[in-house]
């Protein structure tokens, strides 16, 4: 006659089976956690990147090879995670690299940096189609690869559509647009001049003076027209920063003062 296992033995076997299942589950969870950490932790974007990106947007310069290394170490993870903030900051770094590279590096290196801007811009837009910087980066790379034609102009228009009044972006976009002011459509001309007006209205006079300096000669009178309603003290501060860059303002809202210097002070 067969014997049924006793209750204590059954419970022991059940407990052992439960512990094996539990242990197996814990190991699985632990392995998954370790895999996630191995995947993400070594590639988390550096906490220094936001500070560097902010300084670059204000005109500071860094060693290009160091910036390239930062991007190489952080961009793959940012793309995998679709981290819009990190991708935006890294695109700012890439734009700074490419802008400087086109001025001083070999054509081959400059072409690679321009294509890197195009690639980083596409990646950002895949994660955030309304990201104004992504459209601006696409415009920047396209105008250097193709010249100012219908497609680059459309990309610039999308940057204005999605980010018309973001001050930090305007500081980057305005000089790019104002340099080619004469070749833009009337709508894009108005947008570029509005960028300048917003910067001036925010009383960022050193930046406004830099925009005036880089603008096409045919755009400068229109820029000054936008400042006529500003307080005289603001216009005089602006005149001061423009003079520091070697320019004299000839405009109805900036009457020349022919008095001797000792009377003007």
mmCIF file of C-alpha atoms in Angstrom:
data_model
loop_
_atom_site.group_PDB
_atom_site.id
_atom_site.type_symbol
_atom_site.label_atom_id
_atom_site.label_comp_id
_atom_site.label_asym_id
_atom_site.label_seq_id
_atom_site.Cartn_x
_atom_site.Cartn_y
_atom_site.Cartn_z
ATOM 1 C CA UNK A 1 0.000 0.000 0.000
ATOM 2 C CA UNK A 2 1.428 3.339 -0.963
ATOM 3 C CA UNK A 3 2.011 5.938 1.683
ATOM 4 C CA UNK A 4 0.987 9.550 1.340
ATOM 5 C CA UNK A 5 3.723 11.985 2.420
ATOM 6 C CA UNK A 6 3.154 13.316 5.858
ATOM 7 C CA UNK A 7 1.988 16.926 6.230
ATOM 8 C CA UNK A 8 5.311 18.203 7.648
ATOM 9 C CA UNK A 9 7.268 16.628 4.771
ATOM 10 C CA UNK A 10 4.873 18.164 2.215
ATOM 11 C CA UNK A 11 5.235 21.565 3.799
ATOM 12 C CA UNK A 12 9.039 21.263 3.806
ATOM 13 C CA UNK A 13 9.065 20.378 0.124
ATOM 14 C CA UNK A 14 6.662 23.223 -0.596
ATOM 15 C CA UNK A 15 8.786 25.656 1.397
ATOM 16 C CA UNK A 16 11.933 24.575 -0.437
ATOM 17 C CA UNK A 17 10.202 24.993 -3.790
ATOM 18 C CA UNK A 18 8.929 28.434 -2.795
ATOM 19 C CA UNK A 19 12.407 29.480 -1.668
ATOM 20 C CA UNK A 20 13.863 28.280 -4.973
ATOM 21 C CA UNK A 21 11.260 30.257 -6.916
ATOM 22 C CA UNK A 22 11.811 33.310 -4.711
ATOM 23 C CA UNK A 23 15.580 33.023 -5.024
ATOM 24 C CA UNK A 24 15.272 32.640 -8.765
ATOM 25 C CA UNK A 25 13.041 35.721 -8.945
ATOM 26 C CA UNK A 26 15.425 37.728 -6.798
ATOM 27 C CA UNK A 27 18.375 36.712 -8.977
ATOM 28 C CA UNK A 28 16.424 37.668 -12.105
ATOM 29 C CA UNK A 29 15.495 41.060 -10.670
ATOM 30 C CA UNK A 30 19.061 41.620 -9.516
ATOM 31 C CA UNK A 31 20.466 40.686 -12.916
ATOM 32 C CA UNK A 32 18.000 43.028 -14.628
ATOM 33 C CA UNK A 33 18.952 45.832 -12.255
ATOM 34 C CA UNK A 34 22.653 45.204 -12.832
ATOM 35 C CA UNK A 35 22.105 45.145 -16.582
ATOM 36 C CA UNK A 36 20.231 48.479 -16.405
ATOM 37 C CA UNK A 37 22.979 50.045 -14.300
ATOM 38 C CA UNK A 38 25.643 48.725 -16.680
ATOM 39 C CA UNK A 39 23.662 50.149 -19.597
ATOM 40 C CA UNK A 40 22.911 53.563 -18.120
ATOM 41 C CA UNK A 41 25.297 54.472 -15.321
ATOM 42 C CA UNK A 42 28.552 54.698 -17.307
ATOM 43 C CA UNK A 43 26.790 56.851 -19.899
ATOM 44 C CA UNK A 44 24.800 59.310 -17.798
ATOM 45 C CA UNK A 45 25.481 62.807 -19.063
ATOM 46 C CA UNK A 46 28.079 64.762 -17.156
ATOM 47 C CA UNK A 47 26.702 67.286 -14.650
ATOM 48 C CA UNK A 48 29.153 69.815 -16.114
ATOM 49 C CA UNK A 49 27.426 69.820 -19.514
ATOM 50 C CA UNK A 50 24.606 72.285 -18.616
ATOM 51 C CA UNK A 51 27.145 74.780 -17.277
ATOM 52 C CA UNK A 52 29.360 74.457 -20.354
ATOM 53 C CA UNK A 53 26.365 74.745 -22.703
ATOM 54 C CA UNK A 54 25.174 77.859 -20.889
ATOM 55 C CA UNK A 55 28.585 79.488 -21.118
ATOM 56 C CA UNK A 56 28.887 78.638 -24.804
ATOM 57 C CA UNK A 57 25.479 80.213 -25.486
ATOM 58 C CA UNK A 58 26.886 83.390 -23.888
ATOM 59 C CA UNK A 59 29.906 83.368 -26.195
ATOM 60 C CA UNK A 60 32.625 81.614 -24.164
ATOM 61 C CA UNK A 61 35.032 79.311 -25.990
ATOM 62 C CA UNK A 62 36.465 75.918 -25.087
ATOM 63 C CA UNK A 63 39.080 73.574 -26.512
ATOM 64 C CA UNK A 64 37.405 71.808 -29.435
ATOM 65 C CA UNK A 65 38.932 68.396 -28.784
ATOM 66 C CA UNK A 66 37.686 68.465 -25.196
ATOM 67 C CA UNK A 67 34.175 69.339 -26.411
ATOM 68 C CA UNK A 68 34.303 66.528 -28.964
ATOM 69 C CA UNK A 69 35.270 64.091 -26.214
ATOM 70 C CA UNK A 70 32.388 65.237 -23.999
ATOM 71 C CA UNK A 71 29.933 64.691 -26.852
ATOM 72 C CA UNK A 72 31.352 61.266 -27.739
ATOM 73 C CA UNK A 73 31.055 60.136 -24.106
ATOM 74 C CA UNK A 74 27.518 61.412 -23.539
ATOM 75 C CA UNK A 75 25.535 61.629 -26.781
ATOM 76 C CA UNK A 76 24.933 57.857 -27.267
ATOM 77 C CA UNK A 77 23.227 57.579 -23.865
ATOM 78 C CA UNK A 78 21.226 60.755 -24.401
ATOM 79 C CA UNK A 79 19.946 59.396 -27.715
ATOM 80 C CA UNK A 80 19.034 56.006 -26.261
ATOM 81 C CA UNK A 81 17.134 57.646 -23.415
ATOM 82 C CA UNK A 82 15.654 60.328 -25.693
ATOM 83 C CA UNK A 83 16.772 62.884 -23.113
ATOM 84 C CA UNK A 84 15.718 66.119 -24.774
ATOM 85 C CA UNK A 85 17.477 68.353 -22.242
ATOM 86 C CA UNK A 86 20.800 66.537 -22.615
ATOM 87 C CA UNK A 87 20.510 66.337 -26.394
ATOM 88 C CA UNK A 88 19.779 70.067 -26.561
ATOM 89 C CA UNK A 89 22.846 70.881 -24.470
ATOM 90 C CA UNK A 90 25.068 68.541 -26.480
ATOM 91 C CA UNK A 91 23.810 70.082 -29.724
ATOM 92 C CA UNK A 92 24.861 73.491 -28.394
ATOM 93 C CA UNK A 93 28.330 72.079 -27.838
ATOM 94 C CA UNK A 94 28.365 70.564 -31.326
ATOM 95 C CA UNK A 95 27.288 73.868 -32.877
ATOM 96 C CA UNK A 96 30.130 75.648 -31.081
ATOM 97 C CA UNK A 97 32.589 73.049 -32.341
ATOM 98 C CA UNK A 98 31.404 73.240 -35.931
ATOM 99 C CA UNK A 99 31.233 77.049 -35.978
ATOM 100 C CA UNK A 100 34.834 77.317 -34.790
ATOM 101 C CA UNK A 101 35.959 74.389 -36.939
ATOM 102 C CA UNK A 102 34.721 76.046 -40.130
ATOM 103 C CA UNK A 103 36.865 79.059 -39.296
ATOM 104 C CA UNK A 104 40.168 77.337 -38.609
ATOM 105 C CA UNK A 105 40.260 73.563 -39.219
ATOM 106 C CA UNK A 106 40.812 71.569 -42.396
ATOM 107 C CA UNK A 107 37.932 71.226 -44.830
ATOM 108 C CA UNK A 108 37.633 67.516 -44.036
ATOM 109 C CA UNK A 109 37.331 68.109 -40.288
ATOM 110 C CA UNK A 110 34.934 71.026 -40.814
ATOM 111 C CA UNK A 111 32.706 68.905 -43.080
ATOM 112 C CA UNK A 112 32.609 66.162 -40.440
ATOM 113 C CA UNK A 113 31.653 68.662 -37.743
ATOM 114 C CA UNK A 114 28.908 70.168 -39.917
ATOM 115 C CA UNK A 115 27.483 66.701 -40.576
ATOM 116 C CA UNK A 116 27.642 65.999 -36.825
ATOM 117 C CA UNK A 117 25.432 69.067 -36.266
ATOM 118 C CA UNK A 118 22.950 67.762 -38.848
ATOM 119 C CA UNK A 119 22.915 64.309 -37.228
ATOM 120 C CA UNK A 120 22.513 65.654 -33.679
ATOM 121 C CA UNK A 121 19.723 67.965 -34.854
ATOM 122 C CA UNK A 122 17.837 65.103 -36.516
ATOM 123 C CA UNK A 123 18.164 62.989 -33.376
ATOM 124 C CA UNK A 124 16.828 65.807 -31.206
ATOM 125 C CA UNK A 125 13.869 66.416 -33.526
ATOM 126 C CA UNK A 126 12.980 62.713 -33.528
ATOM 127 C CA UNK A 127 12.509 62.981 -29.773
ATOM 128 C CA UNK A 128 11.055 66.516 -29.759
ATOM 129 C CA UNK A 129 9.668 67.676 -33.138
ATOM 130 C CA UNK A 130 8.844 71.138 -31.757
ATOM 131 C CA UNK A 131 12.352 71.788 -30.426
ATOM 132 C CA UNK A 132 13.429 75.154 -31.857
ATOM 133 C CA UNK A 133 17.144 74.456 -31.430
ATOM 134 C CA UNK A 134 16.812 71.257 -33.453
ATOM 135 C CA UNK A 135 15.382 73.206 -36.387
ATOM 136 C CA UNK A 136 18.047 75.891 -35.990
ATOM 137 C CA UNK A 137 20.809 73.264 -36.013
ATOM 138 C CA UNK A 138 19.286 71.753 -39.137
ATOM 139 C CA UNK A 139 19.261 75.218 -40.754
ATOM 140 C CA UNK A 140 22.865 75.888 -39.722
ATOM 141 C CA UNK A 141 24.165 72.669 -41.246
ATOM 142 C CA UNK A 142 21.976 72.944 -44.365
ATOM 143 C CA UNK A 143 23.069 76.483 -45.212
ATOM 144 C CA UNK A 144 26.709 75.392 -45.065
ATOM 145 C CA UNK A 145 26.128 72.276 -47.121
ATOM 146 C CA UNK A 146 23.680 73.733 -49.650
ATOM 147 C CA UNK A 147 23.732 77.511 -49.389
ATOM 148 C CA UNK A 148 20.634 79.560 -48.601
ATOM 149 C CA UNK A 149 17.871 77.983 -50.653
ATOM 150 C CA UNK A 150 14.237 77.025 -50.090
ATOM 151 C CA UNK A 151 14.958 74.074 -47.763
ATOM 152 C CA UNK A 152 17.331 75.894 -45.376
ATOM 153 C CA UNK A 153 14.972 78.898 -45.334
ATOM 154 C CA UNK A 154 12.084 76.587 -44.397
ATOM 155 C CA UNK A 155 14.167 75.117 -41.555
ATOM 156 C CA UNK A 156 14.914 78.606 -40.229
ATOM 157 C CA UNK A 157 11.205 79.394 -40.439
ATOM 158 C CA UNK A 158 10.405 76.331 -38.312
ATOM 159 C CA UNK A 159 12.857 77.514 -35.673
ATOM 160 C CA UNK A 160 10.964 80.809 -35.489
ATOM 161 C CA UNK A 161 7.616 79.017 -35.499
ATOM 162 C CA UNK A 162 8.396 76.809 -32.507
ATOM 163 C CA UNK A 163 10.649 79.178 -30.520
ATOM 164 C CA UNK A 164 9.887 82.802 -31.460
ATOM 165 C CA UNK A 165 10.936 84.467 -28.199
ATOM 166 C CA UNK A 166 13.343 82.162 -26.321
ATOM 167 C CA UNK A 167 16.094 84.594 -25.356
ATOM 168 C CA UNK A 168 18.943 82.090 -25.111
ATOM 169 C CA UNK A 169 18.051 80.718 -28.547
ATOM 170 C CA UNK A 170 17.663 84.195 -30.033
ATOM 171 C CA UNK A 171 21.239 85.008 -29.022
ATOM 172 C CA UNK A 172 22.382 82.114 -31.227
ATOM 173 C CA UNK A 173 19.852 82.463 -34.035
ATOM 174 C CA UNK A 174 19.898 86.235 -34.574
ATOM 175 C CA UNK A 175 23.491 86.531 -35.826
ATOM 176 C CA UNK A 176 22.962 83.597 -38.209
ATOM 177 C CA UNK A 177 19.855 85.212 -39.683
ATOM 178 C CA UNK A 178 21.037 88.819 -39.654
ATOM 179 C CA UNK A 179 24.203 87.950 -41.587
ATOM 180 C CA UNK A 180 22.063 86.863 -44.548
ATOM 181 C CA UNK A 181 19.276 89.372 -43.947
ATOM 182 C CA UNK A 182 19.196 90.579 -47.546
ATOM 183 C CA UNK A 183 18.565 87.068 -48.895
ATOM 184 C CA UNK A 184 15.684 86.265 -46.547
ATOM 185 C CA UNK A 185 11.974 86.452 -47.268
ATOM 186 C CA UNK A 186 10.113 89.467 -45.806
ATOM 187 C CA UNK A 187 8.697 87.258 -43.039
ATOM 188 C CA UNK A 188 12.092 85.874 -42.038
ATOM 189 C CA UNK A 189 13.593 89.385 -42.166
ATOM 190 C CA UNK A 190 10.942 90.577 -39.716
ATOM 191 C CA UNK A 191 11.634 87.576 -37.469
ATOM 192 C CA UNK A 192 15.385 88.244 -37.478
ATOM 193 C CA UNK A 193 14.884 91.928 -36.635
ATOM 194 C CA UNK A 194 12.464 90.920 -33.868
ATOM 195 C CA UNK A 195 15.179 88.727 -32.371
ATOM 196 C CA UNK A 196 17.359 91.830 -32.128
ATOM 197 C CA UNK A 197 14.496 93.911 -30.720
ATOM 198 C CA UNK A 198 13.842 91.308 -28.017
ATOM 199 C CA UNK A 199 17.510 91.230 -27.024
ATOM 200 C CA UNK A 200 17.618 95.044 -26.898
ATOM 201 C CA UNK A 201 14.317 95.143 -24.984
ATOM 202 C CA UNK A 202 15.778 92.781 -22.387
ATOM 203 C CA UNK A 203 18.536 95.415 -21.908
ATOM 204 C CA UNK A 204 21.235 92.976 -23.015
ATOM 205 C CA UNK A 205 23.109 95.843 -24.609
ATOM 206 C CA UNK A 206 26.503 94.145 -25.108
ATOM 207 C CA UNK A 207 24.727 91.316 -26.942
ATOM 208 C CA UNK A 208 22.582 93.760 -28.923
ATOM 209 C CA UNK A 209 25.729 95.634 -29.964
ATOM 210 C CA UNK A 210 27.322 92.367 -31.088
ATOM 211 C CA UNK A 211 24.230 91.577 -33.167
ATOM 212 C CA UNK A 212 24.373 95.026 -34.744
ATOM 213 C CA UNK A 213 28.027 94.467 -35.592
ATOM 214 C CA UNK A 214 27.427 91.078 -37.268
ATOM 215 C CA UNK A 215 24.270 92.135 -39.146
ATOM 216 C CA UNK A 216 24.386 92.750 -42.864
ATOM 217 C CA UNK A 217 24.892 96.451 -43.608
ATOM 218 C CA UNK A 218 21.457 96.692 -45.198
ATOM 219 C CA UNK A 219 19.781 95.519 -41.999
ATOM 220 C CA UNK A 220 21.348 97.973 -39.566
ATOM 221 C CA UNK A 221 19.011 100.920 -40.133
ATOM 222 C CA UNK A 222 16.013 98.667 -39.535
ATOM 223 C CA UNK A 223 17.574 97.404 -36.311
ATOM 224 C CA UNK A 224 18.054 100.949 -35.076
ATOM 225 C CA UNK A 225 14.475 101.832 -36.033
ATOM 226 C CA UNK A 226 13.308 99.251 -33.493
ATOM 227 C CA UNK A 227 15.150 101.055 -30.697
ATOM 228 C CA UNK A 228 13.664 104.544 -31.248
ATOM 229 C CA UNK A 229 10.933 104.163 -28.638
ATOM 230 C CA UNK A 230 13.380 103.024 -25.953
ATOM 231 C CA UNK A 231 14.371 105.431 -23.145
ATOM 232 C CA UNK A 232 17.260 107.708 -24.012
ATOM 233 C CA UNK A 233 19.403 106.157 -21.298
ATOM 234 C CA UNK A 234 18.987 102.722 -22.926
ATOM 235 C CA UNK A 235 19.893 104.099 -26.342
ATOM 236 C CA UNK A 236 22.966 105.819 -24.951
ATOM 237 C CA UNK A 237 24.113 102.610 -23.277
ATOM 238 C CA UNK A 238 23.651 100.784 -26.555
ATOM 239 C CA UNK A 239 25.557 103.517 -28.405
ATOM 240 C CA UNK A 240 28.413 103.093 -25.896
ATOM 241 C CA UNK A 241 28.736 99.343 -26.543
ATOM 242 C CA UNK A 242 28.503 99.859 -30.308
ATOM 243 C CA UNK A 243 31.263 102.477 -30.130
ATOM 244 C CA UNK A 244 33.429 99.999 -28.215
ATOM 245 C CA UNK A 245 33.219 97.768 -31.303
ATOM 246 C CA UNK A 246 34.442 100.596 -33.523
ATOM 247 C CA UNK A 247 31.097 101.703 -34.985
ATOM 248 C CA UNK A 248 29.510 105.152 -35.059
ATOM 249 C CA UNK A 249 25.716 105.256 -35.223
ATOM 250 C CA UNK A 250 24.265 107.445 -37.994
ATOM 251 C CA UNK A 251 20.547 107.429 -37.420
ATOM 252 C CA UNK A 252 17.719 109.827 -36.623
ATOM 253 C CA UNK A 253 17.279 108.283 -33.160
ATOM 254 C CA UNK A 254 20.988 108.642 -32.405
ATOM 255 C CA UNK A 255 21.845 112.276 -33.208
ATOM 256 C CA UNK A 256 25.547 112.940 -33.361
ATOM 257 C CA UNK A 257 27.054 115.087 -30.667
ATOM 258 C CA UNK A 258 29.721 117.358 -32.157
ATOM 259 C CA UNK A 259 30.605 119.070 -28.925
ATOM 260 C CA UNK A 260 34.198 118.714 -27.640
ATOM 261 C CA UNK A 261 34.749 115.648 -25.468
ATOM 262 C CA UNK A 262 35.182 117.745 -22.276
ATOM 263 C CA UNK A 263 31.665 119.143 -22.740
ATOM 264 C CA UNK A 264 30.090 115.742 -23.433
ATOM 265 C CA UNK A 265 31.356 114.130 -20.227
#
